[in-house]
XYZ file of C-alpha atoms in Angstrom:
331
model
C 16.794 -66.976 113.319
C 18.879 -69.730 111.994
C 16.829 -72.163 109.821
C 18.108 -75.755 111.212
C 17.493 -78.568 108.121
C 16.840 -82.108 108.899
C 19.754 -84.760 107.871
C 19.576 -88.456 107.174
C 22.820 -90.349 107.463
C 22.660 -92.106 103.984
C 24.783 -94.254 101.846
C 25.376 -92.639 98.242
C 22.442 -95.424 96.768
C 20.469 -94.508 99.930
C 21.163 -90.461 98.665
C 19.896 -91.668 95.221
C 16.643 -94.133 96.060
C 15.871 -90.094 97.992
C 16.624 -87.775 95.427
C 14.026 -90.504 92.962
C 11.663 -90.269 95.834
C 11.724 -86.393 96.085
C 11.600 -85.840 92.352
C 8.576 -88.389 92.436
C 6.864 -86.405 94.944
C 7.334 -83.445 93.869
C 6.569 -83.622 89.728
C 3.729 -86.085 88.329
C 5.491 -86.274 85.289
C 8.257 -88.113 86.663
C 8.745 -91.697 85.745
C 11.216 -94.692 86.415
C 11.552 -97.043 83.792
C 14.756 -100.003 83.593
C 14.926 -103.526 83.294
C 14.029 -105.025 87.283
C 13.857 -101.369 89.104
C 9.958 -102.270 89.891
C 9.356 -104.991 92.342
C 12.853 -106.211 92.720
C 14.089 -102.766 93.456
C 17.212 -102.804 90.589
C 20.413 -104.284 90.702
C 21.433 -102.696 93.684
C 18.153 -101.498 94.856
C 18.383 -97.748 94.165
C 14.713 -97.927 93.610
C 13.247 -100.218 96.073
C 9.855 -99.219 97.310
C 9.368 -97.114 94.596
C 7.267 -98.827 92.656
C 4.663 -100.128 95.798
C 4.912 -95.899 97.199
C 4.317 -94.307 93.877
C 2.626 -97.706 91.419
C 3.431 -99.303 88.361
C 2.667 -96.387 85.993
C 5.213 -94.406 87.332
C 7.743 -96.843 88.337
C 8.407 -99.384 85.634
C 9.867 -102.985 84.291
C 10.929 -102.816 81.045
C 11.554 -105.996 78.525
C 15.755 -106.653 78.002
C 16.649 -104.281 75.758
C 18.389 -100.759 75.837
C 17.750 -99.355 72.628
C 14.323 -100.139 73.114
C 14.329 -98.299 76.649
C 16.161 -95.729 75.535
C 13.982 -95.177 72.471
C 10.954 -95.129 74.494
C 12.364 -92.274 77.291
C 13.256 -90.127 74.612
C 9.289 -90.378 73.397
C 8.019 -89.963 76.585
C 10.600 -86.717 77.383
C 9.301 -85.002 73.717
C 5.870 -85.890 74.934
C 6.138 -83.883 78.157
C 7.254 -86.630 80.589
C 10.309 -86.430 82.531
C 11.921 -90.219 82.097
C 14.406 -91.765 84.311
C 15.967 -94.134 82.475
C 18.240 -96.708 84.492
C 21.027 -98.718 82.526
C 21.776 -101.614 84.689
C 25.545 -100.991 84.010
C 27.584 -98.632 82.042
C 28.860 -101.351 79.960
C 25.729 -102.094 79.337
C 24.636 -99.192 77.600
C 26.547 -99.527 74.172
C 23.215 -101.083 72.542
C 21.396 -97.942 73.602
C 24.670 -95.323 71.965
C 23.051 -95.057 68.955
C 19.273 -93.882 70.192
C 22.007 -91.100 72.657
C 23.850 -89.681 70.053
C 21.438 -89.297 66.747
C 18.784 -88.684 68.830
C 18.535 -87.722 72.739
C 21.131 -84.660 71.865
C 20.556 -83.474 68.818
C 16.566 -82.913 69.135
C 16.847 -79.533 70.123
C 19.172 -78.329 67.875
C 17.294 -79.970 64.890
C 14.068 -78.536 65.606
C 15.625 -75.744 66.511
C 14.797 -75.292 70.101
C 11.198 -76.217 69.508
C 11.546 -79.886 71.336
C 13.801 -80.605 74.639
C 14.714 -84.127 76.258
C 13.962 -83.348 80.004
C 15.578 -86.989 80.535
C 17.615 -88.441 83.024
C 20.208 -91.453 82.083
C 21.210 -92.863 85.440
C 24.274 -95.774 84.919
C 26.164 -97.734 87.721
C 30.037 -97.328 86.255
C 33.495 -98.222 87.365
C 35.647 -101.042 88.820
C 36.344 -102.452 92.074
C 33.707 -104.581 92.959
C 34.889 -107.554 91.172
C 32.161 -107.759 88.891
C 32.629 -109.782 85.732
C 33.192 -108.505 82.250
C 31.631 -105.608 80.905
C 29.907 -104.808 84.183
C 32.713 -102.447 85.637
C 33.428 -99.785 82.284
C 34.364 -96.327 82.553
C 33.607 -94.965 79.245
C 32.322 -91.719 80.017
C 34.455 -89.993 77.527
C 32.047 -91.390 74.813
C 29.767 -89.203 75.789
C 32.228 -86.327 76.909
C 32.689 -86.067 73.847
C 28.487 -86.071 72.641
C 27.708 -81.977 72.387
C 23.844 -81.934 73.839
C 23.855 -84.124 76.721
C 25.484 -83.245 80.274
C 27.462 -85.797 82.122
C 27.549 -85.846 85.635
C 29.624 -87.790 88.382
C 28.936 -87.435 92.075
C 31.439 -89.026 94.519
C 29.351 -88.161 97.764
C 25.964 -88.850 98.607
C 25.029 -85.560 99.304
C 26.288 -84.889 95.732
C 24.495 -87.682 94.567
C 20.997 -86.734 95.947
C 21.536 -82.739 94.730
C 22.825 -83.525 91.514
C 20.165 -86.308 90.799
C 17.428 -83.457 91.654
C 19.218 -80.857 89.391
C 20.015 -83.016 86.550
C 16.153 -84.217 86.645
C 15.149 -80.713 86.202
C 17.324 -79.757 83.617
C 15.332 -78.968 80.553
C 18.340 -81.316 78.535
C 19.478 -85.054 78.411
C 21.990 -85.753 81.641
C 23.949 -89.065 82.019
C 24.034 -89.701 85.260
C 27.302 -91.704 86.280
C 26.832 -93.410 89.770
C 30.511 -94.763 90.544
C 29.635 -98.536 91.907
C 32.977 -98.648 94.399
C 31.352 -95.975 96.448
C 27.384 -96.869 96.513
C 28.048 -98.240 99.997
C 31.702 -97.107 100.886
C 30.126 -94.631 103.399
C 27.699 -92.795 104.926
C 27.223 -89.087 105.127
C 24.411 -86.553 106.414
C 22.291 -85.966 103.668
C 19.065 -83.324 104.018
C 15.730 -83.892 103.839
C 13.807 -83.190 101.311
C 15.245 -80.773 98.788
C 18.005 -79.212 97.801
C 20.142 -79.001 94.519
C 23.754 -79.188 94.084
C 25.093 -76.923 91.138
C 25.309 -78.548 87.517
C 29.047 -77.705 85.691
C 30.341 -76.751 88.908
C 33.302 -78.638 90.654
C 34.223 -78.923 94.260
C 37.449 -78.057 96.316
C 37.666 -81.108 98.339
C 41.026 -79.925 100.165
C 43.165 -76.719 99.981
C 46.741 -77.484 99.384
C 49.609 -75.310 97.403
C 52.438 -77.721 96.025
C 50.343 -79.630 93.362
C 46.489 -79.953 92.080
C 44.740 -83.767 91.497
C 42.211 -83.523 89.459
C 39.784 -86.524 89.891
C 35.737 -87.803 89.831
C 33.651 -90.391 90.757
C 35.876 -93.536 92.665
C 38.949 -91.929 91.590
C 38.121 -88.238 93.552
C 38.280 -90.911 97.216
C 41.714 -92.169 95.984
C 42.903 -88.875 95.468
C 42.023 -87.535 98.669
C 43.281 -90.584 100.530
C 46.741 -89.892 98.437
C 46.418 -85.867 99.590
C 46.262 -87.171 103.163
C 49.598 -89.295 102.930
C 51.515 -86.568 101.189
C 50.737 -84.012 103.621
C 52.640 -86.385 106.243
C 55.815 -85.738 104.159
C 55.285 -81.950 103.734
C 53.945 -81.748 100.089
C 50.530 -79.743 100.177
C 47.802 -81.188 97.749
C 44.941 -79.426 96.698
C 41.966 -82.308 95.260
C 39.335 -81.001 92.916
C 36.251 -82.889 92.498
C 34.924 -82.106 89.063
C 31.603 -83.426 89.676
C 29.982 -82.662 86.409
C 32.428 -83.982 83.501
C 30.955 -81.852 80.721
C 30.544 -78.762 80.669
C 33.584 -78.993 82.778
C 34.307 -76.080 85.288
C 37.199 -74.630 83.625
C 37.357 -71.539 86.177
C 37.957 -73.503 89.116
C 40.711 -75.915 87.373
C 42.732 -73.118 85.953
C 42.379 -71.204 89.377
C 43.588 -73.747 91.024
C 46.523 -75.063 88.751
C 47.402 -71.014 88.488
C 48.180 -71.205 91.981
C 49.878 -74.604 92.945
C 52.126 -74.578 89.530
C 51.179 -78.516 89.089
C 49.029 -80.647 88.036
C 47.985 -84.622 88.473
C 44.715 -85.765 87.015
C 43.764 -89.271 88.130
C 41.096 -90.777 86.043
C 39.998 -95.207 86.365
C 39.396 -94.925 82.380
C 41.984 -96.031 80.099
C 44.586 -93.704 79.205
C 43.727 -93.164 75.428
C 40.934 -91.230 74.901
C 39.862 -90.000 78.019
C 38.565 -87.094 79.402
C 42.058 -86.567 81.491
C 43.054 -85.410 78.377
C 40.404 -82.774 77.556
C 41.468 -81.398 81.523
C 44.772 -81.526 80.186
C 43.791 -79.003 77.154
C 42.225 -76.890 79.721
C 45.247 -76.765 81.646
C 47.596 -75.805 78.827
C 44.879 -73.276 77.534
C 44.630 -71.422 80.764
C 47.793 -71.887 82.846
C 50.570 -73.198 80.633
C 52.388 -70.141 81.928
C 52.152 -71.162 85.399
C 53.240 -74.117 85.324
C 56.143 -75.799 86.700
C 56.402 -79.247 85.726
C 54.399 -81.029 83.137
C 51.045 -82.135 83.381
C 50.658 -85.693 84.703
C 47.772 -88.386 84.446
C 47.234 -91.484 86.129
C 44.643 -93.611 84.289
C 44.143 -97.546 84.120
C 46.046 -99.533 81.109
C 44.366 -99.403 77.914
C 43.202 -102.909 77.917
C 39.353 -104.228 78.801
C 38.753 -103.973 82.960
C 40.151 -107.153 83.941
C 39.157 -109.727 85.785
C 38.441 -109.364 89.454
C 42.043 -111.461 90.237
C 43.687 -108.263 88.357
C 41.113 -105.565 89.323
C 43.300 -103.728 92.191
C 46.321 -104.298 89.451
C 44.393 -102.367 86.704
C 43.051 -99.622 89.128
C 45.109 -96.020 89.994
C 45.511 -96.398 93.974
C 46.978 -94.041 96.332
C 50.519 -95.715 95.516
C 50.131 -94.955 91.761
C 49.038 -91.195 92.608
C 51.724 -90.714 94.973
C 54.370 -91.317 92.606
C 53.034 -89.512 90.191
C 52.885 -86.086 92.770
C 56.332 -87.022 93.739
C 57.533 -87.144 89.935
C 55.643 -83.437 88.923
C 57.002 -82.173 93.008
C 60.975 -83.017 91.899
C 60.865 -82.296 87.811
């Protein structure tokens, strides 16, 4: 008899504010902890009602300060609590780098195994809601490139609910990227209750056989919307969501580059530096042999995230993408 599961139609903060709630429900050692996510319910309200459902020990204000937050999550995930930490923004979380990277990743490789940091790092991140400076950063190849933590990067909210519930019971640090430009961009059935969606395993948003984009978070939307133009002009994408951005899913990036021949990785970060390049290094490790036109990216500019009257100028849009397929489709 086939098993029929209960949906919600939720919003991708709606997805998360469910995935906390499950995770709350189902594990006393779960705790929220970030600067306003108790009775005002966070910047964008990811945890309101939280606090009032589940009280103030398990749901908590914390004073202004990162490090200090961070500090205390990684004590309380050594101690047998599993901490979500939330960083109000990205950009935000610079003051908290240093407690990340000589600390959150490297406990369990310098007691060798003996201590794990079951903690979750959940950060609002990208452009294009014309916030002000600092508030829209995509710097997740800082801690790409941080050995001992997993990043992850839904673009859905039934991603974002099952990877929320899988990275909070990983047995390691996760950063949790929630891309801001999609919180409320649209609404998809999400189950009830739970359900996990895999860690280090991307998705095949569209078949196609001319060309691959390679995209996450925001930037995965824009790439799909791009797919759907091209295909009026005959050129077949294929869009890969990689979901989690380290480990990345190798296998399904060199499958599917071995079998379109080309390549276009769209990333919001700047150019320099970012993790478009490490998927280019997978590419020309796996599949440089299949290829038929160089590897493209399209990234934003290497300058700060602009202000909001240059946002849309600074941000890889369908047009940008487009151009780019067309340049790899006629090399």
């Amino acid at each position: 008899m086939e098993m029929r599961v209960k949906t919600n139609k939720l919003t991708m903060v709606q997805a998360v504010t469910d995935g906390l709630r499950t995770m709350l429900q189902k594990k006393e050692e779960v705790v929220l902890l970030g600067e306003d996510i108790g009775s005002n319910g966070g910047v964008f309200r990811a945890t309101e009602g939280l606090m009032e459902e589940f009280g103030e020990e398990r749901v908590m204000d914390t004073p202004l300060s990162e490090a200090g937050l961070m500090g205390t999550a990684i004590g309380m995930a050594i101690n047998g609590m599993i901490p979500v930490a939330e960083i109000q923004f990205l950009g935000f979380i610079y003051p908290a780098y240093e407690q990340i990277a000589t600390h959150a990743t490297r406990i369990r490789m310098r007691t060798m195994g003996k201590y794990t940091v079951p903690m979750v790092i959940r950060a609002p991140y990208g452009a294009g809601i014309r916030a002000p400076e600092i508030h829209s950063d995509s710097a997740e190849a800082l801690f790409t490139h941080m050995p001992g933590m997993k990043v992850v990067c839904p673009s859905t909210p039934y991603d974002a609910k099952g990877l929320l519930i899988a990275s909070i019971e990983d047995p390691d640090p996760v950063l949790f990227l929630e891309p801001l430009r999609l919180y409320r961009a649209g609404k998809e059935e999400v189950p009830e209750g739970e359900y996990r969606v895999e860690i280090g395993k991307a998705a095949r948003r569209r078949e196609g056989s001319d060309v691959t984009l390679i995209a996450w978070g925001a930037m995965a939307a824009q790439a799909s919307k791009a797919a759907e133009k091209l295909e009026q002009t005959g050129v077949s994408c294929e869009v890969i969501d990689l979901r989690t951005l380290y480990p990345l899913d190798k296998e399904t990036i060199a499958e599917s580059v071995q079998k379109t021949g080309r390549a276009v990785i769209v990333q919001e970060a700047h150019a320099t530096g970012g993790l478009a390049n490490d998927v280019m290094g997978v590419i020309n490790d796996t599949s440089f042999l299949y290829l038929r036109a160089p590897i493209t990216r399209v990234s934003g500019f290497d300058v700060p995230v602009p202000f909001f009257s240059l946002e849309e100028h600074y941000l890889p849009d369908t047009e940008r993408i487009i151009q780019a397929v067309e340049k790899v489709i006629h090399y």
